[in-house]
Tab-separated table of C-alpha atoms in Angstrom:
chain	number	residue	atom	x	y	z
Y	1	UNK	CA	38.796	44.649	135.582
Y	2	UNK	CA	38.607	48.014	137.602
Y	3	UNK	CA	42.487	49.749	137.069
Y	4	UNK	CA	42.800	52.485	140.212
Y	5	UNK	CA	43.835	55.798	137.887
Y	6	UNK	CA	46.327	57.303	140.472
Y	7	UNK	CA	48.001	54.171	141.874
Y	8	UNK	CA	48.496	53.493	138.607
Y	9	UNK	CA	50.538	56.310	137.055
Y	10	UNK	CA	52.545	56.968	140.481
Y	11	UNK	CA	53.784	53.118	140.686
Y	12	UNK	CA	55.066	53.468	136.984
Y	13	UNK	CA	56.245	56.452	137.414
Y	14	UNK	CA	58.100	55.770	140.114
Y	15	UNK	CA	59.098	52.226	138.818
Y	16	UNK	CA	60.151	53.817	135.684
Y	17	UNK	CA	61.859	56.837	137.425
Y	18	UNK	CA	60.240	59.338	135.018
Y	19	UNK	CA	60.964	62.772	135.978
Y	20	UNK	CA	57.511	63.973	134.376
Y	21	UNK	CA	56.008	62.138	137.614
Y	22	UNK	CA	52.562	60.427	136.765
Y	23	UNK	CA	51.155	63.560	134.333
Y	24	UNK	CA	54.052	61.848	131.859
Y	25	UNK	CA	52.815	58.410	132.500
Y	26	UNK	CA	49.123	59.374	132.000
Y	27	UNK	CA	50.152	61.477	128.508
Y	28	UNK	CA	51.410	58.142	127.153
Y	29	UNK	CA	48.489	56.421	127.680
Y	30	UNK	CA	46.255	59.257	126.312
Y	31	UNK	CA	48.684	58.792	123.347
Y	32	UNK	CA	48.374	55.501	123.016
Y	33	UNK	CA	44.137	55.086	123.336
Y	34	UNK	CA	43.795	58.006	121.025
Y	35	UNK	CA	45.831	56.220	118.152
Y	36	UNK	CA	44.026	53.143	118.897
Y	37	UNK	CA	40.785	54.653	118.216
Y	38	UNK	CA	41.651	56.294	114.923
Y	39	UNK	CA	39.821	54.303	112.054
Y	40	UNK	CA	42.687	55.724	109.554
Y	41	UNK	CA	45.838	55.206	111.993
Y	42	UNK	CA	48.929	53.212	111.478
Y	43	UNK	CA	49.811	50.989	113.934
Y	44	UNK	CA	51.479	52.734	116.723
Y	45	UNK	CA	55.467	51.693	117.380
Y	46	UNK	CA	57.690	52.913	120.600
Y	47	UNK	CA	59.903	55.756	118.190
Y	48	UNK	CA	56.634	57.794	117.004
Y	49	UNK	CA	55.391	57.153	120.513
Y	50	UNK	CA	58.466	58.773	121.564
Y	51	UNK	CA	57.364	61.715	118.907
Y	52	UNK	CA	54.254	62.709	120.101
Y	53	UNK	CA	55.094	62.892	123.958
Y	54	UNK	CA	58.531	64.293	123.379
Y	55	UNK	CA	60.237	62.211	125.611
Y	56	UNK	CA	63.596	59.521	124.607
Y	57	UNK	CA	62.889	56.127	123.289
Y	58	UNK	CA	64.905	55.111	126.297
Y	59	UNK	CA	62.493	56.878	128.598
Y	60	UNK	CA	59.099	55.838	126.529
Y	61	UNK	CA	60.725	51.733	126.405
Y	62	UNK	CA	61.316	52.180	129.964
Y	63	UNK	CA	57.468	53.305	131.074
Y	64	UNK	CA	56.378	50.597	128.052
Y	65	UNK	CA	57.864	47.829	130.066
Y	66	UNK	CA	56.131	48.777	132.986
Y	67	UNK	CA	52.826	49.149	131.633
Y	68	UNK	CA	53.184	45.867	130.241
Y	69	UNK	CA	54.203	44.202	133.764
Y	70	UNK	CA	51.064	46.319	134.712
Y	71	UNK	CA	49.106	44.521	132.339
Y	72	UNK	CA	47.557	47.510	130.607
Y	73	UNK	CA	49.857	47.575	127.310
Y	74	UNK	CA	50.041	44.193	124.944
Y	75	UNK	CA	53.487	43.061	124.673
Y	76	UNK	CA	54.112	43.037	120.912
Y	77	UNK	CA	56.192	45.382	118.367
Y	78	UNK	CA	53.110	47.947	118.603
Y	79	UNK	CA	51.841	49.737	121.695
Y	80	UNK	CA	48.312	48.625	122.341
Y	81	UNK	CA	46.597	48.808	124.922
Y	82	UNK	CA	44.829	45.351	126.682
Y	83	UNK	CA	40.888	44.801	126.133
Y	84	UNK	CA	40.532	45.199	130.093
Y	85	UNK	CA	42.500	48.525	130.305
Y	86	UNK	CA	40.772	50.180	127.178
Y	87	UNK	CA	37.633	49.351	129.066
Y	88	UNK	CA	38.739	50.687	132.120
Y	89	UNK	CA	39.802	54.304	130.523
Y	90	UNK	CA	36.383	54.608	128.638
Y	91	UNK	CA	34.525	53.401	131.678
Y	92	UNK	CA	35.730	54.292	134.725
Y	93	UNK	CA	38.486	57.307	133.619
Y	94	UNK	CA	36.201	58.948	131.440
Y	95	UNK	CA	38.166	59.214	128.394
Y	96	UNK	CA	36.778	60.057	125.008
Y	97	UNK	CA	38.252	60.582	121.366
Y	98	UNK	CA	36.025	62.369	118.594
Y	99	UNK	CA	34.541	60.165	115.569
Y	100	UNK	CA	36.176	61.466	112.676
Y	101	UNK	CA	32.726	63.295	111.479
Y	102	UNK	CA	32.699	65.181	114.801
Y	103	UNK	CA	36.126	67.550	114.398
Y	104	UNK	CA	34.526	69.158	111.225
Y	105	UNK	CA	37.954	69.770	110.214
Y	106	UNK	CA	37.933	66.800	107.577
Y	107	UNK	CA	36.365	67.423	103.528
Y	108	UNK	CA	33.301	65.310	103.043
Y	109	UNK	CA	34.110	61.496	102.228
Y	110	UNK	CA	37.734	62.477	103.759
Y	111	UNK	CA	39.390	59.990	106.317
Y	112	UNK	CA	40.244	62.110	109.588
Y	113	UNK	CA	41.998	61.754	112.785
Y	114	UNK	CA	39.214	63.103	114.892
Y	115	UNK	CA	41.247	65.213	115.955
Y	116	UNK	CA	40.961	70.105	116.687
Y	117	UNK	CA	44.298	69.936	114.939
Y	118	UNK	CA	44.487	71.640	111.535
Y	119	UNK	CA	44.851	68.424	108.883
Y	120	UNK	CA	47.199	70.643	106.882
Y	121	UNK	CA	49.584	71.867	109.471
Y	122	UNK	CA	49.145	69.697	112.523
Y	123	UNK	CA	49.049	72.400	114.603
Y	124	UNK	CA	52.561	73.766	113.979
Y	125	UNK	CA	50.954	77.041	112.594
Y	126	UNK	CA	52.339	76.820	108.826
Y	127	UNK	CA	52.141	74.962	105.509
Y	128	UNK	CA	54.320	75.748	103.008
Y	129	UNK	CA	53.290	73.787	100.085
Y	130	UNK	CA	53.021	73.812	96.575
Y	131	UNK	CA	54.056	76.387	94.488
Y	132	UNK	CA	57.757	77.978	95.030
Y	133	UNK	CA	57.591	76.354	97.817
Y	134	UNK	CA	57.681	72.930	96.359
Y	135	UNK	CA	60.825	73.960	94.251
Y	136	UNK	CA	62.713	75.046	97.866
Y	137	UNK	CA	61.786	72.035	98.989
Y	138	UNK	CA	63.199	70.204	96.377
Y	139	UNK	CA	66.534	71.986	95.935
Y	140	UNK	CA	66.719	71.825	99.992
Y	141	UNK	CA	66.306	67.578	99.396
Y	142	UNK	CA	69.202	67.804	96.441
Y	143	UNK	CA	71.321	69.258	99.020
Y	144	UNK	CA	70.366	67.100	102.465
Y	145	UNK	CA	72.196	63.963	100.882
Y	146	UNK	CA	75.453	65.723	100.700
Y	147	UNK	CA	75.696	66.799	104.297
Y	148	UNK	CA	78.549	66.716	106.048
Y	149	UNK	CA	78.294	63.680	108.857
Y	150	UNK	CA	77.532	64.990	112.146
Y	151	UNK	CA	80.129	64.797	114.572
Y	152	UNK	CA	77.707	63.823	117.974
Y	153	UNK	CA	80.677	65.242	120.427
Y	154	UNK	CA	79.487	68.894	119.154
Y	155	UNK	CA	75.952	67.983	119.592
Y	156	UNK	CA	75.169	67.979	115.671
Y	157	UNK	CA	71.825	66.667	113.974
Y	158	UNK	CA	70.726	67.400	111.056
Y	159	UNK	CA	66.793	68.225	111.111
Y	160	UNK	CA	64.751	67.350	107.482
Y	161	UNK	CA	64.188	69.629	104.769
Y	162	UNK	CA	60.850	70.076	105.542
Y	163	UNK	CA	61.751	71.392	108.839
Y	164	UNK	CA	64.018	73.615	107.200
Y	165	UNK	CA	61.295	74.845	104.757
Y	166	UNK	CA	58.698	75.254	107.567
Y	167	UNK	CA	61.587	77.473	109.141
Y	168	UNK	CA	61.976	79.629	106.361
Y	169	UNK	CA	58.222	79.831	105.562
Y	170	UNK	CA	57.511	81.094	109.079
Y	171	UNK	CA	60.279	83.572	108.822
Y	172	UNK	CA	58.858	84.423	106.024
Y	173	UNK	CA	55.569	84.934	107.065
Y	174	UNK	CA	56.612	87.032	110.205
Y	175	UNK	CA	58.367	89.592	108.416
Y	176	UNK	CA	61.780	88.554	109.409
Y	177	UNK	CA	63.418	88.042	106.283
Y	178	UNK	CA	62.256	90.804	103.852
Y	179	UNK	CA	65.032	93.615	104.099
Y	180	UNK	CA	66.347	91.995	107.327
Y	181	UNK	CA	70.272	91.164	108.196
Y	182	UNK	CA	69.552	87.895	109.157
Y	183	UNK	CA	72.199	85.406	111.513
Y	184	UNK	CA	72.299	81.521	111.818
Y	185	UNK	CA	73.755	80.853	114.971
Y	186	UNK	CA	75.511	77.333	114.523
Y	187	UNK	CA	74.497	76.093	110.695
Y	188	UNK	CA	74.821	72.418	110.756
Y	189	UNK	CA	70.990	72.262	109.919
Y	190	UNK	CA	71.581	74.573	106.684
Y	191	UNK	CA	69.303	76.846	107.805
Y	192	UNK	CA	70.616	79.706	105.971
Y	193	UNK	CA	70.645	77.926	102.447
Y	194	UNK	CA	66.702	77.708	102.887
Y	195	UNK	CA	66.228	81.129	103.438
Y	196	UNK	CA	68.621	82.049	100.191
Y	197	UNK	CA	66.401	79.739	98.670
Y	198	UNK	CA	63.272	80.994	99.420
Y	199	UNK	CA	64.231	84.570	99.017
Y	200	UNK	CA	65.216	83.273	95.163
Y	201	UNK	CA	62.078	81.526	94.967
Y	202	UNK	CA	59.926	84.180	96.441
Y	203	UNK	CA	61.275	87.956	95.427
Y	204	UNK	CA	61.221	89.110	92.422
Y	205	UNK	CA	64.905	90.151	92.742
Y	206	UNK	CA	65.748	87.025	93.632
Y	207	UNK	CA	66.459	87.897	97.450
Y	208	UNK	CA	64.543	88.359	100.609
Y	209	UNK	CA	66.955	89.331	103.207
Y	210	UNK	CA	69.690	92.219	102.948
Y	211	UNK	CA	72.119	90.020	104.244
Y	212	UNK	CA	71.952	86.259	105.654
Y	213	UNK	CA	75.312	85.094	107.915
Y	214	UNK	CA	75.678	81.667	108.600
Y	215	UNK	CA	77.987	80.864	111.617
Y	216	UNK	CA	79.997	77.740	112.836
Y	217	UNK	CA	82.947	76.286	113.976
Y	218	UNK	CA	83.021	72.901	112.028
Y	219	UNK	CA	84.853	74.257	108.811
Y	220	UNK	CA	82.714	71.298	107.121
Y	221	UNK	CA	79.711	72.835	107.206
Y	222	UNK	CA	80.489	76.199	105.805
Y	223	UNK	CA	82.448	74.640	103.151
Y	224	UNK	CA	78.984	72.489	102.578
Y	225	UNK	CA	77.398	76.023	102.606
Y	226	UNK	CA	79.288	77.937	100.159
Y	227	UNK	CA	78.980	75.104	97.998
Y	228	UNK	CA	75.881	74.712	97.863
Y	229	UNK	CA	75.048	78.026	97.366
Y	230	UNK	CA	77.187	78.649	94.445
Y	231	UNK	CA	75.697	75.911	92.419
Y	232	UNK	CA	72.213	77.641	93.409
Y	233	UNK	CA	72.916	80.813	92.845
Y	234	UNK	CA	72.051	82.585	95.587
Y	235	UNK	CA	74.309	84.716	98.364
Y	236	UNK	CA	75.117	84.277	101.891
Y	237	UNK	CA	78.117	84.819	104.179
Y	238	UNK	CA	79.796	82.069	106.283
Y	239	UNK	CA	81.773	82.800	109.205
Y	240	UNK	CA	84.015	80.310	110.955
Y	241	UNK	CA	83.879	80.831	114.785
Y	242	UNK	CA	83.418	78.834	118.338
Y	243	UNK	CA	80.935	80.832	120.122
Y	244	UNK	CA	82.794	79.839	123.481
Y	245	UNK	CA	84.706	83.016	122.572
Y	246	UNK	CA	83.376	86.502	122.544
Y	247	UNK	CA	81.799	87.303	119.101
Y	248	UNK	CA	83.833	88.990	116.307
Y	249	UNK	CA	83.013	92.941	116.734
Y	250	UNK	CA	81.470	92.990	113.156
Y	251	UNK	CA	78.679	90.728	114.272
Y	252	UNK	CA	77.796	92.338	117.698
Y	253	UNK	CA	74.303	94.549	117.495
Y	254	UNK	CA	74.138	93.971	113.770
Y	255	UNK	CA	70.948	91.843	113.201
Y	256	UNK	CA	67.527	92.228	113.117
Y	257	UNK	CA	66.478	88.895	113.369
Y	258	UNK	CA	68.817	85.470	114.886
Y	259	UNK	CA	67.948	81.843	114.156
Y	260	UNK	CA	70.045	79.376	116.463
Y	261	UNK	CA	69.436	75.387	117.528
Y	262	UNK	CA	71.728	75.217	120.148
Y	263	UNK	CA	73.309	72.169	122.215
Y	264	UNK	CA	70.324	70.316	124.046
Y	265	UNK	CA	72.022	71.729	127.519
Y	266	UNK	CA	71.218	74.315	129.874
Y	267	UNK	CA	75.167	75.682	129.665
Y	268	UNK	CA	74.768	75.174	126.002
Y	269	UNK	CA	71.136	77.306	125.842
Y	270	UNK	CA	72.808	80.019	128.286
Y	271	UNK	CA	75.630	80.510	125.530
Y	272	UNK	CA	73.925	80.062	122.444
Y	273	UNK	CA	70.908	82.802	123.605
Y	274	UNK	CA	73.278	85.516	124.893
Y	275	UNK	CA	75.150	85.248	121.356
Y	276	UNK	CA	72.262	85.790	119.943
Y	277	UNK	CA	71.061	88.735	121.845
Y	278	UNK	CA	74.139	90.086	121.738
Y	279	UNK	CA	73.954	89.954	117.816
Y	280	UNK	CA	70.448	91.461	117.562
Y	281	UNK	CA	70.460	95.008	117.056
Y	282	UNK	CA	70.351	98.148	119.687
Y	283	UNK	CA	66.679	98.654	118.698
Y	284	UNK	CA	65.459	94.901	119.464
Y	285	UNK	CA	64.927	92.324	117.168
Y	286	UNK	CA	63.421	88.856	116.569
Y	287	UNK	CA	65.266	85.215	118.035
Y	288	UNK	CA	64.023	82.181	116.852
Y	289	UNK	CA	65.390	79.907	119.463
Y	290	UNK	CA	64.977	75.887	118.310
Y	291	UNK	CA	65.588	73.586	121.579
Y	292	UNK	CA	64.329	70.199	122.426
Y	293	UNK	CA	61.833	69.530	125.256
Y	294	UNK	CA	63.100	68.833	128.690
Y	295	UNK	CA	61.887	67.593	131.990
Y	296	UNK	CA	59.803	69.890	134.389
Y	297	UNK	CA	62.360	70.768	136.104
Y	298	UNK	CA	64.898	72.098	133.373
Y	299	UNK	CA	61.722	73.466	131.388
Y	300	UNK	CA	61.448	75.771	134.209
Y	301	UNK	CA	65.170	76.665	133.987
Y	302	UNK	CA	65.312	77.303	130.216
Y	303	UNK	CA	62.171	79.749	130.674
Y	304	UNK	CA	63.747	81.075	133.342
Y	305	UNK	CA	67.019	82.194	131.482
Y	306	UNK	CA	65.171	83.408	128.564
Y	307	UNK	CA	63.110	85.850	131.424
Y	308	UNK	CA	66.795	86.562	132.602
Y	309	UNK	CA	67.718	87.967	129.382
Y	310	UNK	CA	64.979	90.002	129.182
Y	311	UNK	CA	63.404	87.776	126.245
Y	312	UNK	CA	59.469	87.726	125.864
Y	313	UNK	CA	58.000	84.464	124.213
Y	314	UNK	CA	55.836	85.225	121.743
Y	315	UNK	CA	55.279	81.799	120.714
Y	316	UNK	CA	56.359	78.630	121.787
Y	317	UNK	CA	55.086	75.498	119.128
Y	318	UNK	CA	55.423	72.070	120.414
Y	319	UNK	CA	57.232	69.182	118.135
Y	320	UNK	CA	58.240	72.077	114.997
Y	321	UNK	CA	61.559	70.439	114.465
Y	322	UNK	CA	62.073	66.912	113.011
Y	323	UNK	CA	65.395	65.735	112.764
Y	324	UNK	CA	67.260	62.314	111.251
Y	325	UNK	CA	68.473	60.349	114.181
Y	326	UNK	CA	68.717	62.483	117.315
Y	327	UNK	CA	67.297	59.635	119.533
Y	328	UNK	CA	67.684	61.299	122.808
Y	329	UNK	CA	65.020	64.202	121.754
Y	330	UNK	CA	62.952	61.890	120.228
Y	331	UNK	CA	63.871	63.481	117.268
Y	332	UNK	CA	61.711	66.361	117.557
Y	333	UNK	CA	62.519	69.453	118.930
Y	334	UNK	CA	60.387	72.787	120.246
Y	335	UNK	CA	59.929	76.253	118.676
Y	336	UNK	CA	60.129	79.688	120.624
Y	337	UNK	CA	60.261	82.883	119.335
Y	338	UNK	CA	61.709	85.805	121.002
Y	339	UNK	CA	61.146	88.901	120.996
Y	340	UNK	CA	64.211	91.159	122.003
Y	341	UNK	CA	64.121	94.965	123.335
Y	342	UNK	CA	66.595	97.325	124.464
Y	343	UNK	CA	66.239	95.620	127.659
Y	344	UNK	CA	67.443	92.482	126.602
Y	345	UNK	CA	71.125	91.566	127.860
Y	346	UNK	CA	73.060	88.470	127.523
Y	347	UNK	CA	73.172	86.203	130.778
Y	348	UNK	CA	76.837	85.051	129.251
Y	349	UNK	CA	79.911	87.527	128.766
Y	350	UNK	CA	83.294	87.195	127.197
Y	351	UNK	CA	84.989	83.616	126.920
Y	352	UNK	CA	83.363	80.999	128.197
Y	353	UNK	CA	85.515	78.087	129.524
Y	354	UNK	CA	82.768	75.569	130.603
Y	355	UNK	CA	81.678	72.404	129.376
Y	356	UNK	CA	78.452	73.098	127.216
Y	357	UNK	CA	77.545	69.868	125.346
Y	358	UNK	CA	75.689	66.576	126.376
Y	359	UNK	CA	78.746	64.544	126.143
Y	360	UNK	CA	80.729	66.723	128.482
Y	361	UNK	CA	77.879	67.302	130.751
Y	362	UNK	CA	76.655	63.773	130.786
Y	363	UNK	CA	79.555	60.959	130.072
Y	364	UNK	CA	78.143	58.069	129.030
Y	365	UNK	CA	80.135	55.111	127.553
Y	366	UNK	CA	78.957	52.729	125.535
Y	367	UNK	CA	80.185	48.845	124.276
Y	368	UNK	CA	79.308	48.019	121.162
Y	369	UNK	CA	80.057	44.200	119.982
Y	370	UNK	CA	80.961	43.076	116.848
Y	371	UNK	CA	78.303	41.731	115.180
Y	372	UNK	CA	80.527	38.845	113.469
Y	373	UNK	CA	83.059	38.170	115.941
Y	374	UNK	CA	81.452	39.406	118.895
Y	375	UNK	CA	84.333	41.731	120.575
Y	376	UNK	CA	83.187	44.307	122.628
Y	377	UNK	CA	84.572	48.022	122.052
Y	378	UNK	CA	83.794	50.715	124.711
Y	379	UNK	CA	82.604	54.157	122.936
Y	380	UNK	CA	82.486	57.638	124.083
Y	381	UNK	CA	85.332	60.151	124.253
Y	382	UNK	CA	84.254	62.454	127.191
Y	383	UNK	CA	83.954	59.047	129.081
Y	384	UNK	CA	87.023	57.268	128.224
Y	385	UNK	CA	86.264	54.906	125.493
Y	386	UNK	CA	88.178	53.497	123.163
Y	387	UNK	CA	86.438	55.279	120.438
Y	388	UNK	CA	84.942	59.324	120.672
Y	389	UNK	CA	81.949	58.050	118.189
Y	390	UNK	CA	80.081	55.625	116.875
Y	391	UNK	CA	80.694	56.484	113.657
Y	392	UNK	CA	84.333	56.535	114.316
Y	393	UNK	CA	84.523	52.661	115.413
Y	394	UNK	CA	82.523	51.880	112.048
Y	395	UNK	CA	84.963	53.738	110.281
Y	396	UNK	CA	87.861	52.035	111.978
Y	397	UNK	CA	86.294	48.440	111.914
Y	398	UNK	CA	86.333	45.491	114.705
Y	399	UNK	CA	89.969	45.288	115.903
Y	400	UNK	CA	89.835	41.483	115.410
Y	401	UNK	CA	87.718	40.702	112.393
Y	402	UNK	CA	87.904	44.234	110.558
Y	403	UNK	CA	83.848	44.124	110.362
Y	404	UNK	CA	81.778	47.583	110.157
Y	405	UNK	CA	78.938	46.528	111.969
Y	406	UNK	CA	78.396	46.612	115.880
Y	407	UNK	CA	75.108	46.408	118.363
Y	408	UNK	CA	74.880	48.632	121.349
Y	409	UNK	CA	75.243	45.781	124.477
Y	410	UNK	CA	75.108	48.457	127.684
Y	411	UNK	CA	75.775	51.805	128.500
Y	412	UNK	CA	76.859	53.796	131.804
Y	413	UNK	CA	77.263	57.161	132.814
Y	414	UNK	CA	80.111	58.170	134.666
Y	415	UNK	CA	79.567	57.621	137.698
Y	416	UNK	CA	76.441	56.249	137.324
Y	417	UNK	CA	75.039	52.197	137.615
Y	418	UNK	CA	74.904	49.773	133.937
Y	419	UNK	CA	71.288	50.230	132.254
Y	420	UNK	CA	70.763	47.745	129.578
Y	421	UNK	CA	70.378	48.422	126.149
Y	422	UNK	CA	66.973	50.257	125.011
């Protein structure tokens, strides 16, 4: 059966109210017939969907729905698409994926993708493995299960280790930690314990950087910090500060290069990138600026205020970041590094008094019913709810039966119409 391209991707689109307009509609699809012609794939399911196109589960269940309705996905637990619209996009759109001999990227008698990417790195650019790396990696794992919970009202989330290690190798690699003062700008991700770890691992003194600073304002994580880096032996400095207020004088123009995952805001990017230029030294310096994908639109902003600051982007790599949870990225999240010059100035001076994270930004509350009794609880502090978290209400327990467990039933933004639950 013939499937018009165009009408198509603008009726889910617009059906769907995707903000990334048809290209976004047509990117899942490519997504989804690639990893349906991949002899070695698993079968493909809505949250590493969500992954490779960097949009919400929300979002990606939203345009799934549709394309079922549309009668070009298979309703099912797995995205696939129907016989007639994988014969469509091979006949009539043209579309195309490489046999697995074709790529030349894969060893003989080696199962491949069929994909340009590099099998060992994906495409991120680095691959720390083996060696001292492995032993990072596993001191970085020893320390992930004693995190502190995140607290979702300050935007926390932890990313893996492996994240962290890729972090800290590419550092690494780019001459940023060797004899550098080095600054982690908001630490709940324990950045700053892999790079005393690597610099143990890698230098035969047992350091890489002069001097590594991790800063926060959630007391828990420093404590985490110091912690763990006493029972590793290795050095770094923790500092306990809200970077809504002007940084402490010690800290301004005092580091070569700045590592910061800010809140997933445009406020909270504005903020989070002038600290950190205002931290680099007078002479310039390197910013390696971790922020999740966002529509067109706000893409454009958030290059648009690095420009502002007088920021080039050296490199900007797609999906670096994996985190636990973090269902509104997807959890993924991009990579850009900066390069800063004496010409780079923040875009945000002194105290800032404005809201700067998701929840403040973007109310949303949420009932969650009891899975045993079924009493419904309304969550979300900015919003009004009963409870600021999730995690608090579990903590707390049903106020009828005392039971820990609860399903999302509906959400609503503040001032904004019900949507059901994703």
């Amino acid at each position: 059966m013939p499937i018009e391209k165009d009408s198509l991707l603008n009726s889910v689109a617009q059906r769907s109210q995707l903000r990334e307009g048809a290209a976004g509609v047509e990117e899942v699809l490519r997504t989804v017939y690639r990893a349906q012609h991949l002899t070695s794939a698993e079968p493909l399911t809505a949250r590493a969907l969500a992954r490779l196109v960097r949009l919400p589960l929300p979002v990606v269940t939203a345009v799934r729905r549709e394309l079922e309705k549309a009668g070009v996905l298979d309703p099912g637990p797995y995205l696939r698409l129907t016989n007639s619209a994988e014969q469509a996009m091979s006949d009539e759109w043209g579309w195309a994926t490489l046999p697995d001999s074709a790529s030349g990227l894969q060893s003989p008698g080696e199962s491949g993708s069929g994909s340009v990417l590099c099998p060992t790195c994906g495409g991120l650019g680095v691959a720390p493995v083996g060696g001292v790396w492995r032993v990072v990696l596993e001191a970085l794992q020893r320390h992930f299960s004693s995190n502190p919970r995140v607290d979702v009202a300050l935007d926390q989330s932890h990313c893996t280790p492996e994240t962290n290690l890729r972090r800290a190798a590419l550092m690494y690699e780019d001459g940023a930690l060797a004899g550098k003062d080095v600054l982690i700008l908001g630490d709940d991700d324990s950045v700053s314990l892999a790079l005393a770890l690597a610099g143990k691992a890698l230098s035969p003194s047992g350091k890489l950087a002069r001097r590594i600073v991790a800063l926060d304002t959630d007391e828990r994580i420093l404590l985490h910090l110091t912690e763990a880096a006493s029972e590793e032996g290795v050095a770094l400095e923790t500092v306990q500060h809200d970077v809504r207020m002007p940084l402490p004088a010690k800290l301004l123009g005092a580091f070569d290069t700045v590592s910061t995952d800010p809140p997933y805001t445009l406020p909270g990017l504005e903020l989070f990138l002038s600290r950190a230029v205002e931290a680099v030294k007078p002479g310039g310096g390197r910013i390696y600026l971790h922020f999740g994908h966002r529509p067109p639109d706000e893409q454009v902003a958030v290059q648009r205020a690095i420009a502002e600051m007088g920021l080039v982007i050296e490199r900007l790599v797609p999906n670096f970041n994996e985190y636990v949870g973090a269902g509104v990225l997807a959890g993924v999240s991009d990579l850009y590094v900066l390069s800063a010059s004496t010409q780079s100035a923040a875009l945000v001076k002194g105290e800032y008094a404005g809201p700067i994270y998701t929840g403040q930004l973007r109310p949303m509350l949420r009932t969650y019913a009891c899975t045993v009794c079924g009493t419904e609880v309304t969550v979300g502090g900015e919003a009004g709810g009963r409870f600021a978290t999730i995690e608090a209400l579990k903590e707390a327990g049903c106020p009828c039966c005392d039971s820990h467990t609860f399903r999302l039933v509906r959400r609503r933004h503040i001032g904004g119409s019900s949507e059901p639950r994703a």
